């Protein structure tokens, strides 16, 4: 029998940080993990460049780090000395079928939360349409006492894209229309560019959505905007779901995505924001979406997506440890 020391990050099976791969709900119920990685390998709902179905695998494989010896130098904490984490595997998405894929994501998250009701699922997309099933299940699990902080270049509040209701351009409208999240508890950061049009913006205003465009960040500074976003997120709901579309970053930092929009945040700004928000608001779920490895030749998009997840985990651990 060979010696059972931990593999380096590049060896063995690439679960997220080499966390144990646990799909069996009975085993999840025994473990009662604090956080669980869930893949949503699905990109049928994109409007431009595809490839995000390969995102979960690329994000898992992106890191030279693993749970052993992991020390966050800002918080001075070893996250998995405080938190129990698992990689719960992937939702069984159906190639070519949006509705059944969304249903598979719902089933996977419902199974996880039934087994471990206080576990924080961290969903790796996948295109952004997966936030409709993912945040919907988490919001319903907490009796809809949940708000969203949503980082994105795009509002994703269209009624439809070319008549498709479950597009990656529509999940935020479906969540609000479905009553899962109240419009006024929907906080958006980083919107920019040339879409959506005035009709969709008017709908967003009607819903009371709080949207912080990049132009506001340029005028007032990022820190002031994030302070406001935190206050707005806590204005009403008890819990927060965090949705990070990687295209909120400038394509210089995240080229591997389907609908890149120049003029975005830096990796440093986004990591700071995730760290600050998770430290201060009660997070019950999260997703990181729109990583498209075929457009990510140097792998930097998957790397930063991995760190966005890890920064949230470290902040959860720091909060748990009372830091
Ligand atoms: Mn999006
Ligand atoms: Mn986007």
Short mmCIF file of C-alpha atoms and ligand atoms in Angstrom, two decimals:
data_model
loop_
_atom_site.label_atom_id
_atom_site.label_comp_id
_atom_site.label_asym_id
_atom_site.label_seq_id
_atom_site.Cartn_x
_atom_site.Cartn_y
_atom_site.Cartn_z
CA UNK A 1 0.00 0.00 0.00
CA UNK A 2 1.36 3.40 -0.96
CA UNK A 3 1.81 6.15 1.60
CA UNK A 4 -1.31 8.32 2.07
CA UNK A 5 0.18 11.80 2.10
CA UNK A 6 -1.79 14.56 0.34
CA UNK A 7 -1.32 15.01 -3.40
CA UNK A 8 0.06 18.28 -4.72
CA UNK A 9 -2.71 20.38 -6.26
CA UNK A 10 -1.98 19.17 -9.82
CA UNK A 11 -2.16 15.47 -8.96
CA UNK A 12 -5.02 13.18 -8.08
CA UNK A 13 -8.64 14.02 -8.92
CA UNK A 14 -9.27 17.76 -9.20
CA UNK A 15 -12.04 18.37 -6.73
CA UNK A 16 -12.18 21.98 -5.53
CA UNK A 17 -9.04 22.40 -3.36
CA UNK A 18 -8.93 18.59 -3.05
CA UNK A 19 -11.93 18.76 -0.74
CA UNK A 20 -13.63 15.39 -0.37
CA UNK A 21 -16.00 14.58 -3.26
CA UNK A 22 -19.27 13.72 -1.53
CA UNK A 23 -22.41 13.27 -3.60
CA UNK A 24 -24.30 10.83 -1.38
CA UNK A 25 -26.96 12.73 0.60
CA UNK A 26 -26.72 10.32 3.54
CA UNK A 27 -23.01 10.98 3.80
CA UNK A 28 -23.64 14.74 3.45
CA UNK A 29 -26.15 14.49 6.29
CA UNK A 30 -23.51 12.78 8.45
CA UNK A 31 -20.85 15.36 7.62
CA UNK A 32 -23.05 18.48 7.90
CA UNK A 33 -20.64 20.57 5.81
CA UNK A 34 -20.55 24.35 6.28
CA UNK A 35 -19.81 24.92 2.59
CA UNK A 36 -20.32 22.74 -0.47
CA UNK A 37 -19.07 23.31 -4.01
CA UNK A 38 -21.67 22.38 -6.64
CA UNK A 39 -20.94 22.42 -10.37
CA UNK A 40 -23.56 23.58 -12.88
CA UNK A 41 -21.94 22.58 -16.19
CA UNK A 42 -24.40 24.22 -18.54
CA UNK A 43 -24.16 26.86 -21.28
CA UNK A 44 -27.12 26.29 -23.58
CA UNK A 45 -28.71 29.64 -22.58
CA UNK A 46 -25.91 31.93 -23.81
CA UNK A 47 -26.49 34.62 -26.43
CA UNK A 48 -22.92 34.88 -27.75
CA UNK A 49 -19.76 32.83 -27.11
CA UNK A 50 -20.40 29.39 -25.54
CA UNK A 51 -18.07 27.26 -23.43
CA UNK A 52 -19.16 27.92 -19.84
CA UNK A 53 -20.25 24.26 -19.53
CA UNK A 54 -16.53 23.60 -19.09
CA UNK A 55 -16.32 26.21 -16.31
CA UNK A 56 -16.79 24.02 -13.22
CA UNK A 57 -14.06 21.60 -14.22
CA UNK A 58 -11.65 24.43 -15.18
CA UNK A 59 -12.27 26.33 -11.93
CA UNK A 60 -11.70 23.19 -9.87
CA UNK A 61 -8.45 22.49 -11.73
CA UNK A 62 -7.21 26.09 -11.83
CA UNK A 63 -5.44 26.32 -8.51
CA UNK A 64 -1.99 25.44 -7.23
CA UNK A 65 -3.56 25.51 -3.75
CA UNK A 66 -5.42 22.84 -1.86
CA UNK A 67 -7.19 22.69 1.49
CA UNK A 68 -4.09 21.36 3.26
CA UNK A 69 -1.81 24.21 4.31
CA UNK A 70 -4.20 26.89 3.11
CA UNK A 71 -3.64 30.12 5.06
CA UNK A 72 -5.40 33.39 4.16
CA UNK A 73 -2.77 36.05 4.74
CA UNK A 74 -5.29 38.86 5.18
CA UNK A 75 -7.46 37.18 7.80
CA UNK A 76 -4.58 35.05 9.16
CA UNK A 77 -6.88 32.09 9.12
CA UNK A 78 -6.73 28.53 7.82
CA UNK A 79 -10.28 28.31 6.44
CA UNK A 80 -10.67 24.55 6.79
CA UNK A 81 -9.54 24.54 10.39
CA UNK A 82 -12.78 26.43 11.06
CA UNK A 83 -15.14 25.24 8.32
CA UNK A 84 -16.03 21.80 7.02
CA UNK A 85 -16.06 21.83 3.23
CA UNK A 86 -17.01 19.31 0.57
CA UNK A 87 -17.15 19.21 -3.19
CA UNK A 88 -20.66 17.89 -3.80
CA UNK A 89 -20.11 17.25 -7.50
CA UNK A 90 -22.13 18.47 -10.45
CA UNK A 91 -25.81 18.88 -11.19
CA UNK A 92 -26.82 16.42 -13.92
CA UNK A 93 -27.46 19.04 -16.60
CA UNK A 94 -28.84 17.81 -19.93
CA UNK A 95 -26.93 18.91 -23.04
CA UNK A 96 -29.32 20.93 -25.21
CA UNK A 97 -32.21 21.24 -22.75
CA UNK A 98 -32.52 24.41 -20.71
CA UNK A 99 -35.58 23.48 -18.67
CA UNK A 100 -34.44 20.01 -17.65
CA UNK A 101 -30.97 21.34 -16.87
CA UNK A 102 -32.42 24.01 -14.59
CA UNK A 103 -34.55 21.33 -12.96
CA UNK A 104 -31.39 19.22 -12.42
CA UNK A 105 -29.73 22.18 -10.68
CA UNK A 106 -32.79 22.62 -8.47
CA UNK A 107 -32.82 18.91 -7.63
CA UNK A 108 -29.12 18.92 -6.74
CA UNK A 109 -29.41 21.94 -4.45
CA UNK A 110 -32.62 20.77 -2.82
CA UNK A 111 -30.99 17.42 -2.09
CA UNK A 112 -27.95 19.16 -0.58
CA UNK A 113 -29.99 21.54 1.58
CA UNK A 114 -32.34 18.75 2.71
CA UNK A 115 -29.29 16.79 3.92
CA UNK A 116 -27.44 19.79 5.37
CA UNK A 117 -29.91 22.62 5.97
CA UNK A 118 -27.31 25.20 7.09
CA UNK A 119 -24.74 24.43 4.40
CA UNK A 120 -23.73 27.32 2.11
CA UNK A 121 -23.79 26.05 -1.49
CA UNK A 122 -21.24 27.66 -3.81
CA UNK A 123 -22.30 26.99 -7.38
CA UNK A 124 -19.77 27.04 -10.20
CA UNK A 125 -21.34 27.94 -13.55
CA UNK A 126 -22.20 27.55 -16.17
CA UNK A 127 -23.89 30.46 -17.88
CA UNK A 128 -25.78 32.98 -15.78
CA UNK A 129 -29.17 31.38 -16.43
CA UNK A 130 -28.23 28.91 -13.67
CA UNK A 131 -28.75 31.64 -11.07
CA UNK A 132 -32.50 31.41 -11.63
CA UNK A 133 -32.74 27.82 -10.34
CA UNK A 134 -29.82 28.14 -7.89
CA UNK A 135 -30.77 31.36 -6.11
CA UNK A 136 -34.44 30.39 -6.35
CA UNK A 137 -33.90 27.17 -4.39
CA UNK A 138 -31.73 28.91 -1.78
CA UNK A 139 -34.22 31.79 -1.37
CA UNK A 140 -37.11 29.35 -0.97
CA UNK A 141 -35.10 27.29 1.53
CA UNK A 142 -34.91 30.42 3.71
CA UNK A 143 -38.63 31.23 3.26
CA UNK A 144 -37.71 33.97 0.77
CA UNK A 145 -36.03 36.13 3.41
CA UNK A 146 -33.10 36.50 1.02
CA UNK A 147 -31.66 39.42 -0.97
CA UNK A 148 -29.09 39.26 -3.75
CA UNK A 149 -25.85 41.10 -4.38
CA UNK A 150 -25.12 40.66 -8.07
CA UNK A 151 -21.81 41.57 -9.71
CA UNK A 152 -22.04 41.79 -13.49
CA UNK A 153 -21.35 43.96 -16.53
CA UNK A 154 -24.94 43.15 -17.53
CA UNK A 155 -28.26 43.57 -15.74
CA UNK A 156 -29.64 40.17 -16.86
CA UNK A 157 -33.15 41.53 -16.41
CA UNK A 158 -34.52 41.18 -19.94
CA UNK A 159 -37.94 39.64 -20.38
CA UNK A 160 -36.51 37.36 -23.07
CA UNK A 161 -33.65 36.99 -25.53
CA UNK A 162 -34.95 36.18 -29.01
CA UNK A 163 -38.06 34.88 -27.32
CA UNK A 164 -36.10 32.63 -24.94
CA UNK A 165 -37.38 33.18 -21.41
CA UNK A 166 -34.67 31.14 -19.64
CA UNK A 167 -31.71 32.87 -21.29
CA UNK A 168 -28.59 34.06 -19.47
CA UNK A 169 -29.95 37.56 -20.12
CA UNK A 170 -33.12 36.99 -18.05
CA UNK A 171 -32.45 35.17 -14.71
CA UNK A 172 -32.81 38.23 -12.50
CA UNK A 173 -36.23 39.06 -13.95
CA UNK A 174 -37.39 35.45 -13.49
CA UNK A 175 -36.25 35.50 -9.84
CA UNK A 176 -38.13 38.72 -9.14
CA UNK A 177 -41.26 37.78 -11.13
CA UNK A 178 -41.32 34.38 -9.44
CA UNK A 179 -41.37 36.08 -6.04
CA UNK A 180 -38.16 34.38 -4.92
CA UNK A 181 -36.37 37.71 -4.42
CA UNK A 182 -37.99 41.11 -3.96
CA UNK A 183 -36.89 43.72 -6.50
CA UNK A 184 -35.88 46.18 -3.79
CA UNK A 185 -33.60 43.56 -2.23
CA UNK A 186 -31.77 43.08 -5.53
CA UNK A 187 -28.47 44.99 -5.51
CA UNK A 188 -26.37 45.12 -8.69
CA UNK A 189 -22.78 46.30 -9.04
CA UNK A 190 -20.63 46.94 -12.11
CA UNK A 191 -23.20 47.33 -14.91
CA UNK A 192 -21.84 49.06 -18.00
CA UNK A 193 -21.78 49.10 -21.75
CA UNK A 194 -24.67 49.21 -24.19
CA UNK A 195 -27.37 46.91 -22.88
CA UNK A 196 -30.21 46.78 -21.77
CA UNK A 197 -32.37 49.44 -23.39
CA UNK A 198 -34.57 52.05 -21.69
CA UNK A 199 -37.62 49.75 -21.48
CA UNK A 200 -35.74 47.18 -19.38
CA UNK A 201 -34.15 49.91 -17.23
CA UNK A 202 -37.65 51.29 -16.61
CA UNK A 203 -38.81 47.81 -15.48
CA UNK A 204 -35.85 47.60 -13.10
CA UNK A 205 -36.70 50.99 -11.61
CA UNK A 206 -40.33 49.92 -11.20
CA UNK A 207 -39.16 46.89 -9.22
CA UNK A 208 -37.11 49.10 -6.92
CA UNK A 209 -33.87 47.36 -7.88
CA UNK A 210 -30.71 49.06 -6.64
CA UNK A 211 -28.26 49.05 -9.57
CA UNK A 212 -24.79 50.58 -9.27
CA UNK A 213 -23.42 51.27 -12.70
CA UNK A 214 -19.72 51.47 -13.36
CA UNK A 215 -20.12 55.17 -14.07
CA UNK A 216 -21.18 55.66 -10.45
CA UNK A 217 -18.08 53.75 -9.32
CA UNK A 218 -15.95 56.11 -11.43
CA UNK A 219 -17.59 59.17 -9.86
CA UNK A 220 -17.89 58.11 -6.24
CA UNK A 221 -15.17 55.48 -5.88
CA UNK A 222 -15.57 51.72 -5.47
CA UNK A 223 -15.43 51.67 -1.67
CA UNK A 224 -18.30 54.14 -1.28
CA UNK A 225 -20.44 52.14 -3.71
CA UNK A 226 -19.75 48.84 -1.92
CA UNK A 227 -20.64 50.49 1.42
CA UNK A 228 -24.00 51.48 -0.08
CA UNK A 229 -24.47 48.02 -1.59
CA UNK A 230 -23.94 46.42 1.83
CA UNK A 231 -26.46 48.74 3.46
CA UNK A 232 -29.01 48.09 0.72
CA UNK A 233 -28.45 44.34 0.88
CA UNK A 234 -29.25 44.41 4.59
CA UNK A 235 -32.29 46.65 4.12
CA UNK A 236 -34.97 44.06 4.72
CA UNK A 237 -33.79 40.52 4.09
CA UNK A 238 -32.12 38.42 6.75
CA UNK A 239 -29.86 36.57 4.33
CA UNK A 240 -27.87 37.33 1.19
CA UNK A 241 -27.09 35.30 -1.92
CA UNK A 242 -24.04 36.49 -3.85
CA UNK A 243 -23.97 36.09 -7.63
CA UNK A 244 -20.72 36.88 -9.43
CA UNK A 245 -20.68 37.01 -13.22
CA UNK A 246 -16.98 36.95 -14.01
CA UNK A 247 -17.56 39.48 -16.81
CA UNK A 248 -17.90 42.17 -14.14
CA UNK A 249 -14.11 42.11 -14.41
CA UNK A 250 -12.35 43.88 -17.23
CA UNK A 251 -11.59 41.42 -20.06
CA UNK A 252 -7.92 42.12 -19.32
CA UNK A 253 -8.46 40.15 -16.09
CA UNK A 254 -11.12 37.75 -17.36
CA UNK A 255 -10.97 37.20 -21.12
CA UNK A 256 -12.45 33.71 -20.86
CA UNK A 257 -16.11 34.64 -20.84
CA UNK A 258 -19.02 34.69 -23.27
CA UNK A 259 -19.95 38.38 -23.45
CA UNK A 260 -16.86 40.40 -22.47
CA UNK A 261 -17.40 44.12 -21.84
CA UNK A 262 -14.28 46.33 -21.66
CA UNK A 263 -13.88 48.84 -18.86
CA UNK A 264 -14.60 46.61 -15.88
CA UNK A 265 -13.34 45.97 -12.37
CA UNK A 266 -9.89 44.67 -11.57
CA UNK A 267 -9.36 41.31 -9.88
CA UNK A 268 -8.11 43.16 -6.82
CA UNK A 269 -11.28 45.25 -6.58
CA UNK A 270 -13.57 42.24 -6.94
CA UNK A 271 -11.69 40.14 -4.38
CA UNK A 272 -11.75 43.05 -1.93
CA UNK A 273 -15.50 43.49 -2.48
CA UNK A 274 -16.29 39.78 -2.02
CA UNK A 275 -14.14 39.66 1.13
CA UNK A 276 -15.78 42.78 2.55
CA UNK A 277 -19.36 41.78 1.72
CA UNK A 278 -19.09 38.19 2.98
CA UNK A 279 -17.44 39.49 6.17
CA UNK A 280 -20.37 41.76 6.87
CA UNK A 281 -23.55 40.25 5.52
CA UNK A 282 -25.08 36.84 6.27
CA UNK A 283 -24.34 34.81 3.11
CA UNK A 284 -26.45 31.69 2.50
CA UNK A 285 -25.43 30.87 -1.06
CA UNK A 286 -23.24 32.00 -3.90
CA UNK A 287 -22.47 31.41 -7.54
CA UNK A 288 -19.60 32.28 -9.85
CA UNK A 289 -20.65 32.07 -13.48
CA UNK A 290 -19.76 32.69 -17.13
CA UNK A 291 -16.21 31.30 -17.07
CA UNK A 292 -15.64 29.96 -20.59
CA UNK A 293 -12.37 28.02 -20.73
CA UNK A 294 -12.15 27.85 -24.56
CA UNK A 295 -11.71 31.66 -24.55
CA UNK A 296 -9.29 31.56 -21.60
CA UNK A 297 -5.98 30.57 -23.19
CA UNK A 298 -3.79 31.48 -20.18
CA UNK A 299 -6.29 30.12 -17.66
CA UNK A 300 -6.45 33.45 -15.79
CA UNK A 301 -10.25 33.64 -15.82
CA UNK A 302 -10.58 30.27 -14.13
CA UNK A 303 -7.85 31.32 -11.66
CA UNK A 304 -9.64 34.48 -10.62
CA UNK A 305 -12.99 32.65 -10.42
CA UNK A 306 -11.34 30.14 -8.12
CA UNK A 307 -10.05 32.96 -5.93
CA UNK A 308 -13.45 34.66 -5.82
CA UNK A 309 -14.83 31.44 -4.33
CA UNK A 310 -11.87 31.03 -1.99
CA UNK A 311 -12.07 34.64 -0.81
CA UNK A 312 -15.71 34.07 0.15
CA UNK A 313 -14.81 30.84 1.97
CA UNK A 314 -11.97 32.58 3.85
CA UNK A 315 -14.28 35.44 4.85
CA UNK A 316 -16.89 32.92 6.06
CA UNK A 317 -14.21 31.20 8.12
CA UNK A 318 -12.97 34.49 9.57
CA UNK A 319 -16.51 35.43 10.52
CA UNK A 320 -17.07 32.02 12.11
CA UNK A 321 -13.85 32.46 14.11
CA UNK A 322 -14.97 35.92 15.24
CA UNK A 323 -12.26 37.81 13.37
MN1 LIG B 1 -24.67 37.79 -16.10
MN1 LIG B 2 -22.48 39.49 -17.77
#
